[in-house]
Coordinates of C-alpha atoms in Angstrom, one line a residue:
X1 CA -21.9 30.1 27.4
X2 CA -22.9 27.4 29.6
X3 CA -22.1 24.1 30.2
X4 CA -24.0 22.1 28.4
X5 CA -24.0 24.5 25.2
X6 CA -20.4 24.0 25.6
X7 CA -20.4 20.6 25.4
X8 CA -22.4 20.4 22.6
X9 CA -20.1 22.7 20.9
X10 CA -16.9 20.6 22.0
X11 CA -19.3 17.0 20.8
X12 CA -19.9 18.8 17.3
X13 CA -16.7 19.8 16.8
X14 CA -15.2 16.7 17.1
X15 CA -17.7 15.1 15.2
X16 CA -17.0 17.8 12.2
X17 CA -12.8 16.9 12.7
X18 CA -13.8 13.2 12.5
X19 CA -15.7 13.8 9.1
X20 CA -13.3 15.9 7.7
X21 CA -10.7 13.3 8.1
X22 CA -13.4 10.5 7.1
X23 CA -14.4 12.3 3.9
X24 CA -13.1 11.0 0.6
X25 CA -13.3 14.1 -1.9
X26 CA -14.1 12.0 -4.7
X27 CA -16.7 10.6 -3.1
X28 CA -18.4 13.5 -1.6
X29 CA -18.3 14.9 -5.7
X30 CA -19.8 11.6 -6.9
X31 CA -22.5 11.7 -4.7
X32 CA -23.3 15.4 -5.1
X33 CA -23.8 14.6 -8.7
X34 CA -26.2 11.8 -8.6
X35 CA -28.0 14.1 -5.9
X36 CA -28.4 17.0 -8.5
X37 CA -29.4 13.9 -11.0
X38 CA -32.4 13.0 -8.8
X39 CA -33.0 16.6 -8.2
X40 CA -33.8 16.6 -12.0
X41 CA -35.7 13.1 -12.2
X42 CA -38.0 15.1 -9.9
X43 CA -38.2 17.8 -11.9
X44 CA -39.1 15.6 -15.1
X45 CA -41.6 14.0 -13.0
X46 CA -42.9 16.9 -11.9
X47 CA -43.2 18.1 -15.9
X48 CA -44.8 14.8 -16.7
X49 CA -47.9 15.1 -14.4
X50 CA -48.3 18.8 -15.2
X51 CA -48.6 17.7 -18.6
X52 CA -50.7 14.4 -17.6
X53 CA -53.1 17.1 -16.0
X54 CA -53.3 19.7 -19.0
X55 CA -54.1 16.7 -21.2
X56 CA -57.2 15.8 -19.1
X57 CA -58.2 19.2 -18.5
X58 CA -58.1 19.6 -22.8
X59 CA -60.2 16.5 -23.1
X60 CA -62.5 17.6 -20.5
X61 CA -63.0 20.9 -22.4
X62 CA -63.1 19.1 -25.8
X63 CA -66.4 17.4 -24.4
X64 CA -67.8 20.4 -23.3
X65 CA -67.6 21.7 -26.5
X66 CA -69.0 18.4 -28.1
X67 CA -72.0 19.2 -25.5
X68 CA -72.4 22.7 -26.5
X69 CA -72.9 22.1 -30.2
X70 CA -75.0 19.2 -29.3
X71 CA -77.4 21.6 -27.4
X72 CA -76.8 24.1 -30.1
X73 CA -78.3 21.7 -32.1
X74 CA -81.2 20.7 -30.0
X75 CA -82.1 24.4 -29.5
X76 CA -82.5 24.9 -33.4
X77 CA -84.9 21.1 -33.4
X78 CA -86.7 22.9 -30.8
X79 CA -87.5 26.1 -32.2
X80 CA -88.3 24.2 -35.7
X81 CA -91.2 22.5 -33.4
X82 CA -92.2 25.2 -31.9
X83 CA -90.9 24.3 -28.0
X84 CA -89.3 27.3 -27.1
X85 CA -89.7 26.6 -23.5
X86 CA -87.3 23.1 -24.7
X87 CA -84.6 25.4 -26.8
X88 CA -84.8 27.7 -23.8
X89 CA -83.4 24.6 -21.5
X90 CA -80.8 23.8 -24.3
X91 CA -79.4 27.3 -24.6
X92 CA -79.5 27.6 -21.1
X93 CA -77.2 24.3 -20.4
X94 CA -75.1 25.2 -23.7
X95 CA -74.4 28.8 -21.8
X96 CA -73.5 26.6 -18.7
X97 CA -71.2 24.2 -20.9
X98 CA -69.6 27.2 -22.1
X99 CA -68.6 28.7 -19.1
X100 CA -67.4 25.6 -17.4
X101 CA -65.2 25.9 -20.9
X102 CA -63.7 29.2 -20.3
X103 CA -62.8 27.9 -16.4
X104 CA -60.9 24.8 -18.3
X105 CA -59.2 27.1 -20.4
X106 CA -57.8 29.2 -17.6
X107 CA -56.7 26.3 -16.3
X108 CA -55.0 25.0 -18.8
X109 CA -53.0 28.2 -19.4
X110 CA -52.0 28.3 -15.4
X111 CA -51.2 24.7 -16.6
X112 CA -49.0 25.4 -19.2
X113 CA -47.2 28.2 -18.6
X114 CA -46.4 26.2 -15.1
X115 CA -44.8 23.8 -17.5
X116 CA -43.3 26.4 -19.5
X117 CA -41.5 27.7 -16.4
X118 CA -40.5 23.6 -15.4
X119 CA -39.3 23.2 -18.5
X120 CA -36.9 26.5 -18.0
X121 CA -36.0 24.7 -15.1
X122 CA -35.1 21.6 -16.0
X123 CA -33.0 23.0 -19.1
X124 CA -31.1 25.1 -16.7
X125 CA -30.9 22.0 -14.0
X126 CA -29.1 19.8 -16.9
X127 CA -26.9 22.6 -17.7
X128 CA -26.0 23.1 -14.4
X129 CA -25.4 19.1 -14.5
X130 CA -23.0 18.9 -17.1
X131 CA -21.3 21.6 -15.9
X132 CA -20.6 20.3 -12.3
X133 CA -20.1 17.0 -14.1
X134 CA -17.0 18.3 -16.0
X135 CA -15.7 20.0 -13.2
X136 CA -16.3 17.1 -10.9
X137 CA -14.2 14.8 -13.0
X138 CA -11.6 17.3 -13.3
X139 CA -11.7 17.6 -9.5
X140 CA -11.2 13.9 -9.4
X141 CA -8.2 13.8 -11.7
X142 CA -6.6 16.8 -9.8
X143 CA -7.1 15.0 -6.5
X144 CA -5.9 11.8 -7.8
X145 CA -2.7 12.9 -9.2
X146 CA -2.2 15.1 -6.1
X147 CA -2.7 11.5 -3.9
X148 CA -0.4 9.5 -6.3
X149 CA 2.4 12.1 -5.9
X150 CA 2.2 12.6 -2.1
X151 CA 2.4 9.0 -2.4
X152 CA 5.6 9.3 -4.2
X153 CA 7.2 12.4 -2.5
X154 CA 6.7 10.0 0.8
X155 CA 8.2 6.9 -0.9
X156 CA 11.3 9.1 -1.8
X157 CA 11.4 10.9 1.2
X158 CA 10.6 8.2 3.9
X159 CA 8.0 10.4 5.3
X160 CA 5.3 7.4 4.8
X161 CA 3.9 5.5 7.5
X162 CA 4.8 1.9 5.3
X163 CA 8.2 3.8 4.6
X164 CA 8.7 4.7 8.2
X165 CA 7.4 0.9 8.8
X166 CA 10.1 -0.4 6.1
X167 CA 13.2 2.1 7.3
X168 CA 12.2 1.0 11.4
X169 CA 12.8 -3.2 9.6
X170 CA 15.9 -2.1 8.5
X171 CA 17.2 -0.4 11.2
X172 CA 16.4 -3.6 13.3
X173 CA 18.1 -5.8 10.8
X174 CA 21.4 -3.3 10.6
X175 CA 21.3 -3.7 14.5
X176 CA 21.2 -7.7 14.7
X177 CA 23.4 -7.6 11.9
X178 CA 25.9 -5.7 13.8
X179 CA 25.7 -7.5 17.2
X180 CA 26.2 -11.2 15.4
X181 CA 29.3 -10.1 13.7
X182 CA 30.8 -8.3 17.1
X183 CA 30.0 -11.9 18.6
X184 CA 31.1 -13.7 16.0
X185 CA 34.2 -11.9 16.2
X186 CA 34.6 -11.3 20.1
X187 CA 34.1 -15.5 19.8
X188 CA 37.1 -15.8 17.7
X189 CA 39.3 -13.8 19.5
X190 CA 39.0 -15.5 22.8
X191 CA 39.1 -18.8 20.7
X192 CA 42.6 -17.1 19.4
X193 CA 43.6 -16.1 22.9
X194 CA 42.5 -19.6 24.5
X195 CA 40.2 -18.2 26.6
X196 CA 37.7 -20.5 25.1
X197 CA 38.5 -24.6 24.3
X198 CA 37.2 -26.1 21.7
X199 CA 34.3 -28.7 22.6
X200 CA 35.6 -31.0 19.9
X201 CA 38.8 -31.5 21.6
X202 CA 39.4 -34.1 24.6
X203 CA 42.6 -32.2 25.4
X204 CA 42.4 -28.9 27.8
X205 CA 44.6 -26.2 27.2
X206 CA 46.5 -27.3 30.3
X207 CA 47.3 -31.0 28.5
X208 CA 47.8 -29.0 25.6
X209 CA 50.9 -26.7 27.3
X210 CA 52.2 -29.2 29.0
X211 CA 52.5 -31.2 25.6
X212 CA 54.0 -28.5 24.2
X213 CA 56.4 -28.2 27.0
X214 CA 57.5 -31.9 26.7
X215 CA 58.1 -32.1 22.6
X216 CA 60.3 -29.0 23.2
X217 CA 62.5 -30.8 26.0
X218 CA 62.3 -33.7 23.9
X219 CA 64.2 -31.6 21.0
X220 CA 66.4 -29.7 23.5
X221 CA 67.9 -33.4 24.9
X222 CA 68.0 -34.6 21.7
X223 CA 70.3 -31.5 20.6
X224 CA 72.5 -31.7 23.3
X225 CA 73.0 -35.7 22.6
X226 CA 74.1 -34.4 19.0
X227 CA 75.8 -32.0 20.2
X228 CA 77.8 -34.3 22.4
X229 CA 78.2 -36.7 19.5
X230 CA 79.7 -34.0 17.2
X231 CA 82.2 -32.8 19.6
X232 CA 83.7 -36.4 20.1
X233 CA 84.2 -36.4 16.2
X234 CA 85.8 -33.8 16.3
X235 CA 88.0 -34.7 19.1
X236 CA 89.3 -38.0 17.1
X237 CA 90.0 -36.2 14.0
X238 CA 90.3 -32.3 13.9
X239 CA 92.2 -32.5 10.8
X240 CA 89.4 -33.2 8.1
X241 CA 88.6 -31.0 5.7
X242 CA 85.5 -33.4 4.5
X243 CA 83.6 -33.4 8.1
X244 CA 83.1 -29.7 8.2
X245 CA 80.1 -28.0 7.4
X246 CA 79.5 -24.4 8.1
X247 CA 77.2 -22.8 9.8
X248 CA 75.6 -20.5 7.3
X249 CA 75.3 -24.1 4.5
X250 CA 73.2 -25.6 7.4
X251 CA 70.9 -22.7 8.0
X252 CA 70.2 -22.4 4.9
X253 CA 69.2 -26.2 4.3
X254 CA 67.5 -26.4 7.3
X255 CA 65.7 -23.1 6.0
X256 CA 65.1 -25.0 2.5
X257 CA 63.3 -27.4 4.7
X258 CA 61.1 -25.5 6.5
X259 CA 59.7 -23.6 3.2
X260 CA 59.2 -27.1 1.7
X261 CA 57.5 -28.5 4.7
X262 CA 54.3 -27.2 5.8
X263 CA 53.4 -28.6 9.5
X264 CA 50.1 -28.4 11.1
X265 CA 50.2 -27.3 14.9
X266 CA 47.1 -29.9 15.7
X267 CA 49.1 -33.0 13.6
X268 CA 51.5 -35.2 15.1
X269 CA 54.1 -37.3 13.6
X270 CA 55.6 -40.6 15.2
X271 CA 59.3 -41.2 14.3
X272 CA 60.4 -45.0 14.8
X273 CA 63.2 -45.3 17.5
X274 CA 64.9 -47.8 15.2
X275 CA 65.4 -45.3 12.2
X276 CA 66.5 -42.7 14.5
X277 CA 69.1 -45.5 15.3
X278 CA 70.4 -46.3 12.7
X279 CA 70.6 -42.8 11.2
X280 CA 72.8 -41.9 14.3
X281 CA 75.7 -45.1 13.6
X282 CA 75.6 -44.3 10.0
X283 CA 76.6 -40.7 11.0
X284 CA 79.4 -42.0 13.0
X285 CA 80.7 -43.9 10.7
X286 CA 80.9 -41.0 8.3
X287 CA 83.1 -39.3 10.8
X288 CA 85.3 -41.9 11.9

């Protein structure tokens, strides 16, 4: 095999893979049937001019036979006058008519049983017709049902391109979905841990420690003044019974206190000096 019939092999079948995958089956049955359809226009056609022909042929020969009785006739006029040499001419053109007859009549047999055989044809072209026009319809129901449940079996399955196209979305959304919620919660745990400071805030976490570090010396003085305070009372009179509170009443008020009081980290609440004061002599005074 040589090159170029190689080629040509390799071009034709490519061009026979590209139909195949081109060719709708429906189609292709469709337009076989209104091929065989013409086919059969023709051969009606064909019938109708045979039979146009015939017909001319039989009024042709219907003529003829007009003219041979009509030199029949003027044979017998001749002879009554005596003008044999005229019914010699009549006969000889009625014998002339005649034959021209029997050519018409061969004719029009080759005619006719030519139209007897078309007719054959066409009969068993129509059959053939509605035969291939049953099966091509239940061709196209087989090979639409077939489509519509690959068409299913792929939606079930996922084996679809739009399936494939629809899982690949969701994949994509599962992903982005997953990355904003580990941000989301990678952002609150550095929030937690102060890694991060809040924009809203004019304090850094620096001010914010060191705050913290000054309320809790703030408390510490203060308990060491009341603790000062509380040992002089107790100095001046050891002996009353009233003044003493035990440990275990106190913790649990103090722990009644904190259950009833809910305090924010971020509020802040200003105490006036003066109360503090005055809550201080009214304590001595209870003691003394």
């Amino acid at each position: 095999m040589g090159i170029l019939s190689r080629a040509s092999y390799v071009i034709r079948s490519k061009l026979n893979a590209v139909l195949n995958r081109a060719e709708d089956p429906t189609e292709t049955l469709d337009y076989s049937y209104e091929q065989l359809r013409d086919e059969l226009q023709d051969v009606k056609q064909g019938i109708a001019d045979l039979t146009t022909q015939k017909k001319r042929l039989e009024i042709q020969k219907r003529r003829l036979e007009e003219n041979v009785e009509k030199h029949n006739e003027q044979a017998r006029q001749a002879v009554e006058q005596d003008r044999e040499d005229l019914a010699r001419q009549a006969l000889e053109k009625k014998k002339q008519k005649m034959s021209q007859i029997e050519d018409l009549e061969g004719q029009i047999q080759d005619l006719q049983s030519q139209q007897d055989q078309l007719v054959e044809q066409k009969d068993e072209l129509q059959k053939q017709i509605e035969q291939f026009r049953t099966k091509k319809e239940t061709m196209k129901a087989r090979h639409e049902a077939a489509k519509a449940s690959a068409r299913v079996n792929e939606a079930m399955t996922g084996a679809g391109d739009e399936m494939q196209d629809i899982n690949q979305a969701i994949e994509r959304a599962e992903e982005r979905t997953e990355d904003m919620e580990a941000r989301s919660q990678a952002m609150d745990e550095l929030r937690e841990d102060g890694v991060l400071e809040s924009q809203i805030s004019d304090e850094s976490s620096l001010e914010r420690e060191l705050e913290e570090v000054r309320q809790k010396g703030s408390v510490d003085a203060e308990l060491d003044t009341l603790k000062a305070e509380m040992g002089k009372a107790e100095d001046g009179d050891s002996g009353s019974s009233d003044a003493d509170v035990s440990e275990t009443e106190l913790e649990q008020e103090l722990a009644d206190e904190s259950t009833q009081v809910d305090v924010d980290e971020s509020t802040q609440v200003d105490v006036d000096e003066s109360e503090v004061e005055s809550e201080l002599d009214e304590l001595k005074e209870d003691e003394q």
